[in-house]
PDB file of C-alpha atoms and ligand atoms in Angstrom:
ATOM      1  CA  MET A   1       0.377  -2.875  18.938  1.00 80.00           C
ATOM      2  CA  ALA A   2      -2.100  -0.204  17.875  1.00 93.00           C
ATOM      3  CA  ILE A   3      -4.594   0.128  14.985  1.00 96.00           C
ATOM      4  CA  LEU A   4      -3.312   3.109  12.921  1.00 97.00           C
ATOM      5  CA  ASN A   5      -5.410   5.656  10.989  1.00 97.00           C
ATOM      6  CA  ILE A   6      -5.614   4.979   7.184  1.00 98.00           C
ATOM      7  CA  LEU A   7      -5.372   8.154   4.974  1.00 98.00           C
ATOM      8  CA  ARG A   8      -8.075   8.154   2.524  1.00 97.00           C
ATOM      9  CA  TYR A   9      -7.702   9.520  -1.081  1.00 97.00           C
ATOM     10  CA  PRO A  10      -7.531  12.231  -2.273  1.00 96.00           C
ATOM     11  CA  ASP A  11      -5.644  13.209   0.996  1.00 96.00           C
ATOM     12  CA  PRO A  12      -2.481  15.192  -0.365  1.00 97.00           C
ATOM     13  CA  ARG A  13      -0.489  13.383   2.219  1.00 98.00           C
ATOM     14  CA  LEU A  14      -0.854  10.069   0.101  1.00 98.00           C
ATOM     15  CA  HIS A  15       1.389  11.865  -2.512  1.00 98.00           C
ATOM     16  CA  ARG A  16       4.386  12.472  -0.371  1.00 98.00           C
ATOM     17  CA  VAL A  17       7.540  10.480  -1.460  1.00 98.00           C
ATOM     18  CA  ALA A  18       8.655   8.262   1.446  1.00 98.00           C
ATOM     19  CA  LYS A  19      12.216   8.643   2.580  1.00 98.00           C
ATOM     20  CA  PRO A  20      14.624   5.341   3.046  1.00 98.00           C
ATOM     21  CA  VAL A  21      14.581   3.828   6.340  1.00 98.00           C
ATOM     22  CA  LEU A  22      18.390   4.634   7.751  1.00 97.00           C
ATOM     23  CA  LEU A  23      18.218   1.984  10.785  1.00 97.00           C
ATOM     24  CA  VAL A  24      15.809  -0.979  11.278  1.00 98.00           C
ATOM     25  CA  ASP A  25      15.303  -0.196  14.865  1.00 98.00           C
ATOM     26  CA  GLN A  26      12.550  -0.926  17.459  1.00 98.00           C
ATOM     27  CA  ARG A  27      10.720   2.146  16.206  1.00 98.00           C
ATOM     28  CA  ILE A  28      10.521   0.489  12.754  1.00 98.00           C
ATOM     29  CA  ARG A  29       9.628  -2.918  13.986  1.00 98.00           C
ATOM     30  CA  ASP A  30       6.722  -1.398  16.015  1.00 98.00           C
ATOM     31  CA  LEU A  31       5.515   0.549  12.879  1.00 98.00           C
ATOM     32  CA  ALA A  32       5.802  -2.734  10.829  1.00 98.00           C
ATOM     33  CA  ASP A  33       3.816  -4.601  13.599  1.00 98.00           C
ATOM     34  CA  ASP A  34       1.070  -1.954  13.886  1.00 98.00           C
ATOM     35  CA  MET A  35       0.738  -1.673  10.112  1.00 98.00           C
ATOM     36  CA  LEU A  36       0.332  -5.327  10.109  1.00 98.00           C
ATOM     37  CA  GLU A  37      -2.422  -5.349  12.656  1.00 97.00           C
ATOM     38  CA  THR A  38      -4.120  -2.464  10.815  1.00 98.00           C
ATOM     39  CA  MET A  39      -4.115  -4.029   7.674  1.00 98.00           C
ATOM     40  CA  TYR A  40      -5.591  -7.278   8.894  1.00 97.00           C
ATOM     41  CA  GLU A  41      -8.205  -5.655  10.998  1.00 96.00           C
ATOM     42  CA  ALA A  42      -9.033  -3.580   7.607  1.00 97.00           C
ATOM     43  CA  GLU A  43      -9.277  -6.993   5.653  1.00 95.00           C
ATOM     44  CA  GLY A  44      -6.427  -5.774   3.269  1.00 96.00           C
ATOM     45  CA  VAL A  45      -3.678  -7.523   1.690  1.00 97.00           C
ATOM     46  CA  GLY A  46      -0.976  -4.902   1.781  1.00 98.00           C
ATOM     47  CA  LEU A  47      -0.395  -1.556   3.412  1.00 98.00           C
ATOM     48  CA  ALA A  48       2.482   1.160   2.778  1.00 98.00           C
ATOM     49  CA  ALA A  49       3.652   3.437   5.709  1.00 98.00           C
ATOM     50  CA  SER A  50       2.599   6.423   3.530  1.00 98.00           C
ATOM     51  CA  GLN A  51      -0.967   5.245   3.969  1.00 98.00           C
ATOM     52  CA  VAL A  52      -0.716   5.734   7.793  1.00 98.00           C
ATOM     53  CA  ASP A  53       0.950   9.239   7.373  1.00 98.00           C
ATOM     54  CA  VAL A  54       4.457   7.836   8.105  1.00 98.00           C
ATOM     55  CA  HIS A  55       6.584   8.838   5.009  1.00 98.00           C
ATOM     56  CA  GLU A  56       9.526   6.014   5.425  1.00 98.00           C
ATOM     57  CA  ARG A  57       9.835   3.216   3.082  1.00 98.00           C
ATOM     58  CA  VAL A  58       8.220   0.540   4.858  1.00 98.00           C
ATOM     59  CA  VAL A  59       5.536  -1.990   3.387  1.00 98.00           C
ATOM     60  CA  VAL A  60       3.657  -4.774   4.857  1.00 98.00           C
ATOM     61  CA  ILE A  61       1.855  -7.707   2.826  1.00 98.00           C
ATOM     62  CA  ASP A  62       0.062 -10.905   3.372  1.00 98.00           C
ATOM     63  CA  THR A  63      -1.794 -12.536   0.481  1.00 96.00           C
ATOM     64  CA  SER A  64      -2.805 -15.791   2.223  1.00 95.00           C
ATOM     65  CA  ASP A  65      -6.278 -16.880   3.142  1.00 92.00           C
ATOM     66  CA  ASP A  66      -5.371 -17.447   6.787  1.00 91.00           C
ATOM     67  CA  HIS A  67      -3.153 -14.359   7.435  1.00 92.00           C
ATOM     68  CA  ASP A  68      -0.086 -16.223   8.274  1.00 94.00           C
ATOM     69  CA  GLN A  69       2.421 -15.199   5.652  1.00 96.00           C
ATOM     70  CA  PRO A  70       3.304 -11.688   6.555  1.00 97.00           C
ATOM     71  CA  TYR A  71       5.948  -9.915   4.569  1.00 98.00           C
ATOM     72  CA  VAL A  72       7.654  -6.699   5.919  1.00 98.00           C
ATOM     73  CA  LEU A  73       9.399  -5.073   3.237  1.00 98.00           C
ATOM     74  CA  ILE A  74      11.852  -2.261   4.281  1.00 98.00           C
ATOM     75  CA  ASN A  75      13.581  -0.255   1.645  1.00 98.00           C
ATOM     76  CA  PRO A  76      12.315  -2.426  -1.220  1.00 98.00           C
ATOM     77  CA  GLU A  77      13.605  -2.170  -4.712  1.00 98.00           C
ATOM     78  CA  LEU A  78      12.675  -3.873  -7.729  1.00 98.00           C
ATOM     79  CA  ILE A  79      15.641  -5.831  -9.101  1.00 98.00           C
ATOM     80  CA  ALA A  80      13.913  -7.458 -11.907  1.00 98.00           C
ATOM     81  CA  SER A  81      10.439  -7.587 -13.554  1.00 98.00           C
ATOM     82  CA  SER A  82       8.922  -9.479 -16.322  1.00 98.00           C
ATOM     83  CA  ALA A  83       8.352  -8.157 -19.848  1.00 97.00           C
ATOM     84  CA  GLU A  84       5.020  -9.700 -19.620  1.00 97.00           C
ATOM     85  CA  PHE A  85       2.075  -7.609 -18.251  1.00 97.00           C
ATOM     86  CA  THR A  86      -1.099  -8.544 -16.201  1.00 96.00           C
ATOM     87  CA  GLU A  87      -4.153  -6.656 -15.480  1.00 94.00           C
ATOM     88  CA  ALA A  88      -5.813  -7.542 -12.031  1.00 89.00           C
ATOM     89  CA  GLU A  89      -8.605  -5.906 -10.240  1.00 94.00           C
ATOM     90  CA  GLU A  90      -6.790  -3.663  -7.757  1.00 97.00           C
ATOM     91  CA  GLY A  91      -8.292  -2.108  -4.527  1.00 97.00           C
ATOM     92  CA  CYS A  92      -6.505   0.002  -2.025  1.00 98.00           C
ATOM     93  CA  LEU A  93      -7.554   0.626   1.971  1.00 98.00           C
ATOM     94  CA  SER A  94      -6.980   4.448   1.035  1.00 98.00           C
ATOM     95  CA  VAL A  95      -9.836   4.117  -1.581  1.00 98.00           C
ATOM     96  CA  PRO A  96     -12.354   2.104   0.045  1.00 95.00           C
ATOM     97  CA  GLN A  97     -14.892   0.052  -2.117  1.00 94.00           C
ATOM     98  CA  ILE A  98     -13.220   0.978  -5.534  1.00 96.00           C
ATOM     99  CA  TYR A  99     -11.966  -1.754  -7.586  1.00 97.00           C
ATOM    100  CA  ASP A 100     -10.405  -1.477 -11.171  1.00 97.00           C
ATOM    101  CA  LYS A 101      -7.872  -2.809 -13.433  1.00 97.00           C
ATOM    102  CA  VAL A 102      -4.241  -1.750 -13.673  1.00 96.00           C
ATOM    103  CA  PRO A 103      -1.458  -3.111 -15.743  1.00 96.00           C
ATOM    104  CA  ARG A 104       1.471  -4.630 -13.704  1.00 98.00           C
ATOM    105  CA  HIS A 105       4.367  -6.715 -14.472  1.00 98.00           C
ATOM    106  CA  SER A 106       3.290 -10.530 -14.082  1.00 98.00           C
ATOM    107  CA  ARG A 107       6.482 -11.249 -12.221  1.00 98.00           C
ATOM    108  CA  VAL A 108       8.762  -9.340 -10.179  1.00 98.00           C
ATOM    109  CA  THR A 109      11.859  -9.713  -7.761  1.00 98.00           C
ATOM    110  CA  VAL A 110      12.227  -7.516  -4.995  1.00 98.00           C
ATOM    111  CA  ARG A 111      14.908  -6.937  -2.646  1.00 98.00           C
ATOM    112  CA  ALA A 112      14.276  -5.465   0.647  1.00 98.00           C
ATOM    113  CA  GLN A 113      15.328  -5.454   4.524  1.00 98.00           C
ATOM    114  CA  GLY A 114      13.033  -7.611   6.712  1.00 98.00           C
ATOM    115  CA  ARG A 115      11.595  -7.000  10.055  1.00 97.00           C
ATOM    116  CA  ASP A 116      15.195  -7.932  11.436  1.00 96.00           C
ATOM    117  CA  GLY A 117      16.993  -5.520   9.046  1.00 97.00           C
ATOM    118  CA  VAL A 118      18.458  -8.411   7.114  1.00 98.00           C
ATOM    119  CA  TRP A 119      18.271  -8.075   3.365  1.00 98.00           C
ATOM    120  CA  PHE A 120      16.537 -10.817   1.354  1.00 98.00           C
ATOM    121  CA  GLU A 121      15.226 -11.331  -2.228  1.00 98.00           C
ATOM    122  CA  LEU A 122      11.646 -12.445  -3.016  1.00 98.00           C
ATOM    123  CA  GLU A 123      10.515 -13.518  -6.426  1.00 98.00           C
ATOM    124  CA  ALA A 124       6.822 -13.028  -6.790  1.00 98.00           C
ATOM    125  CA  ASP A 125       4.074 -13.784  -9.350  1.00 97.00           C
ATOM    126  CA  GLY A 126       0.274 -13.604  -9.080  1.00 96.00           C
ATOM    127  CA  LEU A 127      -1.508 -11.412  -6.500  1.00 96.00           C
ATOM    128  CA  LEU A 128       1.703 -11.255  -4.565  1.00 97.00           C
ATOM    129  CA  ALA A 129       3.459  -9.517  -7.488  1.00 98.00           C
ATOM    130  CA  VAL A 130       0.725  -7.338  -8.137  1.00 98.00           C
ATOM    131  CA  CYS A 131       0.465  -6.323  -4.534  1.00 98.00           C
ATOM    132  CA  ILE A 132       4.401  -5.512  -4.204  1.00 98.00           C
ATOM    133  CA  GLN A 133       3.928  -3.031  -7.013  1.00 98.00           C
ATOM    134  CA  HIS A 134       0.800  -1.334  -5.725  1.00 98.00           C
ATOM    135  CA  GLU A 135       2.576  -0.943  -2.238  1.00 98.00           C
ATOM    136  CA  MET A 136       5.741   0.392  -3.698  1.00 98.00           C
ATOM    137  CA  ASP A 137       3.796   2.949  -5.837  1.00 98.00           C
ATOM    138  CA  HIS A 138       2.538   4.276  -2.530  1.00 98.00           C
ATOM    139  CA  LEU A 139       5.990   4.960  -1.367  1.00 98.00           C
ATOM    140  CA  MET A 140       6.367   7.200  -4.322  1.00 98.00           C
ATOM    141  CA  GLY A 141       3.284   8.983  -3.645  1.00 98.00           C
ATOM    142  CA  LYS A 142       1.384   7.266  -6.068  1.00 98.00           C
ATOM    143  CA  VAL A 143      -2.308   5.840  -5.523  1.00 98.00           C
ATOM    144  CA  PHE A 144      -3.696   3.133  -8.141  1.00 98.00           C
ATOM    145  CA  VAL A 145      -6.474   5.379  -9.200  1.00 97.00           C
ATOM    146  CA  GLU A 146      -3.925   7.517 -10.908  1.00 96.00           C
ATOM    147  CA  TYR A 147      -3.576   4.872 -13.492  1.00 96.00           C
ATOM    148  CA  LEU A 148      -7.160   5.159 -14.390  1.00 97.00           C
ATOM    149  CA  SER A 149      -8.565   7.803 -16.869  1.00 96.00           C
ATOM    150  CA  PRO A 150      -8.958  11.424 -15.385  1.00 97.00           C
ATOM    151  CA  LEU A 151     -12.829  11.172 -15.691  1.00 97.00           C
ATOM    152  CA  LYS A 152     -12.803   7.985 -13.495  1.00 96.00           C
ATOM    153  CA  ARG A 153     -10.442   9.593 -11.327  1.00 96.00           C
ATOM    154  CA  GLU A 154     -12.539  12.764 -10.926  1.00 96.00           C
ATOM    155  CA  ARG A 155     -15.716  10.511 -10.114  1.00 97.00           C
ATOM    156  CA  ILE A 156     -13.692   8.474  -7.519  1.00 97.00           C
ATOM    157  CA  LYS A 157     -12.323  11.578  -5.919  1.00 96.00           C
ATOM    158  CA  THR A 158     -16.027  12.986  -5.560  1.00 96.00           C
ATOM    159  CA  LYS A 159     -17.278   9.854  -4.368  1.00 96.00           C
ATOM    160  CA  MET A 160     -14.533   9.553  -1.562  1.00 96.00           C
ATOM    161  CA  LEU A 161     -14.877  13.288  -0.354  1.00 95.00           C
ATOM    162  CA  LYS A 162     -18.717  12.722  -0.110  1.00 95.00           C
ATOM    163  CA  LYS A 163     -18.241   9.369   1.785  1.00 92.00           C
ATOM    164  CA  THR A 164     -15.633  11.138   4.225  1.00 90.00           C
ATOM    165  CA  ARG A 165     -18.205  14.206   4.505  1.00 92.00           C
ATOM    166  CA  ASP A 166     -20.986  11.619   5.302  1.00 91.00           C
ATOM    167  CA  GLU A 167     -18.842   9.856   8.087  1.00 89.00           C
ATOM    168  CA  GLN A 168     -18.402  13.068  10.049  1.00 82.00           C
ATOM    169  CA  PRO A 169     -19.965  12.992  13.384  1.00 76.00           C
ATOM    170  CA  ARG A 170     -23.019  15.002  13.285  1.00 67.00           C
ATOM    171  CA  ARG A 171     -23.543  17.612  16.201  1.00 60.00           C
TER     172      ARG A 171
HETATM  173 NI1   NI B 201      -3.187   0.884  -1.905  1.00 62.43          NI
END
């Protein structure tokens, strides 16, 4: 297993649309395992392959306190979503230390392939439902800050670019 590099907003690679996974093979299982390890290490609750510069439809999620309920969603598709919406404070490993409210369906049903390639359905509400929608957005090249006002987004962009610059090793 390996810790992968997480792209930071506004890296243009975050806006690439991910392609379907044609075969759930060892390469994809290794990717999912590395993504889980990377997510846990970064103390996140979800990570999309797009964020580690792999543009294929793979998402990992674990919203449990003890990091013992990992979900691997390959080729996820929403098959149902509630008419009711919720607004939760969201964050993203690609936009560190920024949190803001985004409207999401309160409940969703997602169909996906697991790590073993077998299709399954998952009904979710609460944080898990929000997380599924957030990660599926990543696969479409969408980062949560794009739901915010242009002014807020510009501020975040400036902040992230400065942060990245400040972190550059000095010579
Ligand atoms: Ni994110």
